[in-house]
Short mmCIF file of C-alpha atoms in Angstrom, two decimals:
data_model
loop_
_atom_site.label_atom_id
_atom_site.label_comp_id
_atom_site.label_asym_id
_atom_site.label_seq_id
_atom_site.Cartn_x
_atom_site.Cartn_y
_atom_site.Cartn_z
CA UNK A 974 178.13 43.37 19.09
CA UNK A 975 178.55 46.45 21.29
CA UNK A 976 181.97 47.47 22.58
CA UNK A 977 182.98 49.39 25.64
CA UNK A 978 183.85 52.96 24.68
CA UNK A 979 187.46 53.90 24.38
CA UNK A 980 188.65 56.48 26.84
CA UNK A 981 190.92 57.25 29.69
CA UNK A 982 192.36 54.23 31.43
CA UNK A 983 190.92 53.86 34.91
CA UNK A 984 193.64 53.57 37.48
CA UNK A 985 193.31 52.66 41.12
CA UNK A 986 194.46 56.04 42.37
CA UNK A 987 195.39 56.38 46.02
CA UNK A 988 194.48 53.25 47.88
CA UNK A 989 191.98 53.71 50.70
CA UNK A 990 192.53 51.67 53.86
CA UNK A 991 190.92 48.27 54.27
CA UNK A 992 190.75 45.09 52.25
CA UNK A 993 189.09 44.45 48.93
CA UNK A 994 185.60 45.91 48.74
CA UNK A 995 184.48 43.91 45.69
CA UNK A 996 182.78 40.53 46.31
CA UNK A 997 184.92 37.65 44.99
CA UNK A 998 182.19 36.43 42.65
CA UNK A 999 181.59 39.85 41.10
CA UNK A 1000 184.05 39.29 38.26
CA UNK A 1001 182.05 36.27 37.09
CA UNK A 1002 178.79 38.21 37.42
CA UNK A 1003 180.26 41.06 35.38
CA UNK A 1004 181.31 38.69 32.60
CA UNK A 1005 177.86 37.09 32.53
CA UNK A 1006 176.18 40.48 32.44
CA UNK A 1007 178.30 41.61 29.51
CA UNK A 1008 177.39 38.45 27.62
CA UNK A 1009 173.68 38.92 28.32
CA UNK A 1010 173.82 42.53 27.12
CA UNK A 1011 175.89 41.55 24.07
CA UNK A 1012 178.74 43.82 25.15
CA UNK A 1013 182.22 42.82 24.07
CA UNK A 1014 184.53 43.37 27.02
CA UNK A 1015 188.00 41.89 26.82
CA UNK A 1016 189.82 40.85 29.95
CA UNK A 1017 191.60 44.20 30.28
CA UNK A 1018 188.25 46.04 30.06
CA UNK A 1019 186.77 43.96 32.84
CA UNK A 1020 189.84 44.43 35.01
CA UNK A 1021 189.57 48.21 34.59
CA UNK A 1022 185.89 48.14 35.54
CA UNK A 1023 186.55 45.98 38.59
CA UNK A 1024 189.42 48.23 39.68
CA UNK A 1025 187.22 51.29 39.35
CA UNK A 1026 184.38 49.68 41.28
CA UNK A 1027 186.73 48.62 44.05
CA UNK A 1028 188.14 52.13 44.29
CA UNK A 1029 184.64 53.63 44.49
CA UNK A 1030 183.48 51.22 47.17
CA UNK A 1031 186.58 51.61 49.30
CA UNK A 1032 186.45 55.40 49.17
CA UNK A 1033 182.72 55.29 49.92
CA UNK A 1034 183.53 53.34 53.07
CA UNK A 1035 186.18 55.87 54.06
CA UNK A 1036 183.73 58.72 53.38
CA UNK A 1037 181.14 57.08 55.64
CA UNK A 1038 183.63 56.86 58.48
CA UNK A 1039 184.63 60.50 58.06
CA UNK A 1040 181.06 61.73 57.64
CA UNK A 1041 179.99 60.15 60.93
CA UNK A 1042 181.36 63.27 62.60
CA UNK A 1043 180.06 65.75 60.02
CA UNK A 1044 178.41 68.86 61.55
CA UNK A 1045 175.18 68.15 59.64
CA UNK A 1046 172.93 65.57 61.39
CA UNK A 1047 171.39 64.39 58.11
CA UNK A 1048 174.83 63.65 56.72
CA UNK A 1049 175.76 61.74 59.86
CA UNK A 1050 172.58 59.68 59.62
CA UNK A 1051 173.33 58.74 56.02
CA UNK A 1052 176.91 57.88 56.93
CA UNK A 1053 175.78 55.59 59.72
CA UNK A 1054 173.28 53.86 57.42
CA UNK A 1055 176.11 53.35 54.95
CA UNK A 1056 177.79 51.09 57.52
CA UNK A 1057 174.76 48.86 57.96
CA UNK A 1058 176.24 45.98 55.96
CA UNK A 1059 179.73 46.29 57.40
CA UNK A 1060 181.06 43.88 60.01
CA UNK A 1061 184.54 45.18 60.83
CA UNK A 1062 185.03 45.51 64.57
CA UNK A 1063 186.79 48.86 64.23
CA UNK A 1064 183.54 50.29 62.88
CA UNK A 1065 181.69 48.88 65.86
CA UNK A 1066 184.10 50.59 68.24
CA UNK A 1067 183.67 53.88 66.43
CA UNK A 1068 179.88 53.57 66.49
CA UNK A 1069 179.87 52.62 70.17
CA UNK A 1070 181.77 55.80 70.96
CA UNK A 1071 179.50 57.86 68.73
CA UNK A 1072 176.41 56.43 70.43
CA UNK A 1073 177.60 58.21 73.57
CA UNK A 1074 178.84 61.38 71.93
CA UNK A 1075 176.56 62.28 69.02
CA UNK A 1076 174.42 65.30 69.98
CA UNK A 1077 171.40 64.38 67.83
CA UNK A 1078 168.93 61.74 69.10
CA UNK A 1079 167.88 60.51 65.66
CA UNK A 1080 171.51 59.88 64.73
CA UNK A 1081 171.93 57.89 67.94
CA UNK A 1082 168.84 55.88 66.98
CA UNK A 1083 170.45 54.98 63.63
CA UNK A 1084 173.69 54.04 65.39
CA UNK A 1085 171.83 51.67 67.70
CA UNK A 1086 170.15 50.03 64.70
CA UNK A 1087 173.51 49.39 63.04
CA UNK A 1088 174.99 48.05 66.29
CA UNK A 1089 172.19 45.48 66.35
CA UNK A 1090 174.03 43.56 63.63
CA UNK A 1091 177.11 43.34 65.84
CA UNK A 1092 174.97 42.01 68.69
CA UNK A 1093 174.01 39.12 66.42
CA UNK A 1094 177.71 38.52 65.87
CA UNK A 1095 178.22 38.56 69.63
CA UNK A 1096 175.46 35.99 70.10
CA UNK A 1097 177.16 33.68 67.61
CA UNK A 1098 180.54 34.08 69.29
CA UNK A 1099 182.11 36.20 66.57
CA UNK A 1100 183.33 39.03 68.81
CA UNK A 1101 186.37 39.01 71.05
CA UNK A 1102 185.72 39.49 74.75
CA UNK A 1103 186.92 43.09 74.87
CA UNK A 1104 184.87 44.02 71.79
CA UNK A 1105 181.81 42.34 73.29
CA UNK A 1106 182.26 44.43 76.42
CA UNK A 1107 182.61 47.62 74.38
CA UNK A 1108 179.43 46.86 72.45
CA UNK A 1109 177.20 45.77 75.33
CA UNK A 1110 178.42 48.54 77.65
CA UNK A 1111 177.57 51.24 75.10
CA UNK A 1112 174.08 49.85 74.51
CA UNK A 1113 173.37 49.27 78.21
CA UNK A 1114 174.52 52.78 79.01
CA UNK A 1115 172.06 54.19 76.49
CA UNK A 1116 169.24 51.98 77.77
CA UNK A 1117 169.79 52.83 81.43
CA UNK A 1118 170.27 56.58 80.91
CA UNK A 1119 167.01 58.09 82.18
CA UNK A 1120 167.96 61.42 80.59
CA UNK A 1121 168.22 59.80 77.16
CA UNK A 1122 165.24 60.01 74.80
CA UNK A 1123 162.90 57.03 74.70
CA UNK A 1124 163.57 56.63 70.97
CA UNK A 1125 167.27 56.05 71.61
CA UNK A 1126 166.74 53.90 74.70
CA UNK A 1127 164.21 51.77 72.84
CA UNK A 1128 166.41 51.32 69.79
CA UNK A 1129 169.33 50.32 72.01
CA UNK A 1130 167.13 47.79 73.83
CA UNK A 1131 165.94 46.27 70.56
CA UNK A 1132 169.55 46.04 69.40
CA UNK A 1133 170.74 44.37 72.60
CA UNK A 1134 167.74 42.04 72.60
CA UNK A 1135 169.48 39.48 70.39
CA UNK A 1136 172.02 38.77 73.13
CA UNK A 1137 170.75 35.84 75.20
CA UNK A 1138 172.59 36.92 78.34
CA UNK A 1139 170.46 36.90 81.51
CA UNK A 1140 171.10 40.61 82.03
CA UNK A 1141 169.41 41.35 78.70
CA UNK A 1142 166.25 39.50 79.73
CA UNK A 1143 166.23 41.49 82.97
CA UNK A 1144 166.43 44.78 81.06
CA UNK A 1145 163.63 43.73 78.73
CA UNK A 1146 161.42 42.76 81.65
CA UNK A 1147 162.16 45.96 83.53
CA UNK A 1148 161.32 48.28 80.66
CA UNK A 1149 158.26 46.23 79.78
CA UNK A 1150 156.96 46.62 83.35
CA UNK A 1151 157.86 50.21 84.20
CA UNK A 1152 158.90 51.88 80.95
CA UNK A 1153 156.97 54.45 78.96
CA UNK A 1154 154.58 53.22 76.24
CA UNK A 1155 157.33 53.62 73.66
CA UNK A 1156 159.83 51.67 75.77
CA UNK A 1157 157.25 48.97 76.40
CA UNK A 1158 156.78 48.64 72.66
CA UNK A 1159 160.55 48.31 72.21
CA UNK A 1160 160.66 45.71 74.98
CA UNK A 1161 158.10 43.61 73.12
CA UNK A 1162 160.14 43.86 69.94
CA UNK A 1163 163.26 42.91 71.88
CA UNK A 1164 161.49 39.77 73.16
CA UNK A 1165 161.30 38.50 69.60
CA UNK A 1166 164.99 39.10 69.03
CA UNK A 1167 165.86 37.44 72.35
CA UNK A 1168 164.92 33.97 71.05
CA UNK A 1169 163.65 32.81 74.45
CA UNK A 1170 160.44 30.75 74.50
CA UNK A 1171 159.68 32.23 77.91
CA UNK A 1172 158.35 35.37 76.21
CA UNK A 1173 155.86 33.58 74.00
CA UNK A 1174 152.90 33.43 76.40
CA UNK A 1175 153.19 37.14 77.13
CA UNK A 1176 153.40 37.97 73.45
CA UNK A 1177 150.31 35.91 72.65
CA UNK A 1178 148.48 37.76 75.42
CA UNK A 1179 149.11 41.01 73.53
CA UNK A 1180 147.58 39.71 70.30
CA UNK A 1181 144.30 41.25 71.52
CA UNK A 1182 145.81 44.46 72.86
CA UNK A 1183 143.79 47.59 72.17
CA UNK A 1184 146.93 49.31 70.85
CA UNK A 1185 147.49 48.41 67.19
CA UNK A 1186 151.25 48.99 67.44
CA UNK A 1187 151.47 46.63 70.41
CA UNK A 1188 149.46 43.97 68.55
CA UNK A 1189 151.70 44.24 65.50
CA UNK A 1190 154.91 44.15 67.55
CA UNK A 1191 153.71 41.16 69.57
CA UNK A 1192 152.73 39.23 66.45
CA UNK A 1193 156.06 39.92 64.78
CA UNK A 1194 158.02 39.04 67.92
CA UNK A 1195 156.09 35.79 68.38
CA UNK A 1196 156.75 34.92 64.76
CA UNK A 1197 160.47 35.44 65.29
CA UNK A 1198 160.42 33.19 68.34
CA UNK A 1199 158.52 30.44 66.55
CA UNK A 1200 160.83 30.67 63.56
CA UNK A 1201 163.88 30.28 65.81
CA UNK A 1202 162.21 27.29 67.48
CA UNK A 1203 161.53 25.69 64.10
CA UNK A 1204 165.17 26.17 63.07
CA UNK A 1205 166.40 24.66 66.32
#
């Protein structure tokens, strides 16, 4: 049977802010994995590995928050993507501010995509009123800014689309009717996220659209609506 190599004891080092970054069932998964690989890992070995993993994940989260304001746009984009699976409201507030302040459009696009997850939380009542206002105001500001790039405005609209508020439907309709081709495409995608059956007839109409991107977006959006209806 294999053994873990002897070496320096892994300590936790300085503790980054935030709660535990290791899923609660990871210890069991680690034990099962060691058994499957025929690796002998005593309890102290597993505890050291878990402590090291937790330290890495927590510092990775801290790095992502710091790197959001890095001078290099590519680094900022990667940092934003690193927050995709996070749900802490303080990250949402930071991203909402950065959506307004980041100088690079493609970084703002990535921020809007991450904020879409928080909009789902808003729809399910998981955000406090003040946090909901922070989130929706930042996205609406980006959508309504005529000087903003269409990529950013469209990504913000798709993100906000999951919120079933009447004002969201009005924004979707407006950009579908008078927006650029790119914004119209985003409006169609947002219809699918909006979970309102009222969009379905319009989406079906676009199944025969001459634009392949429109056809694909309409089909996907209709599928999302029908899936939500089936769940309900």
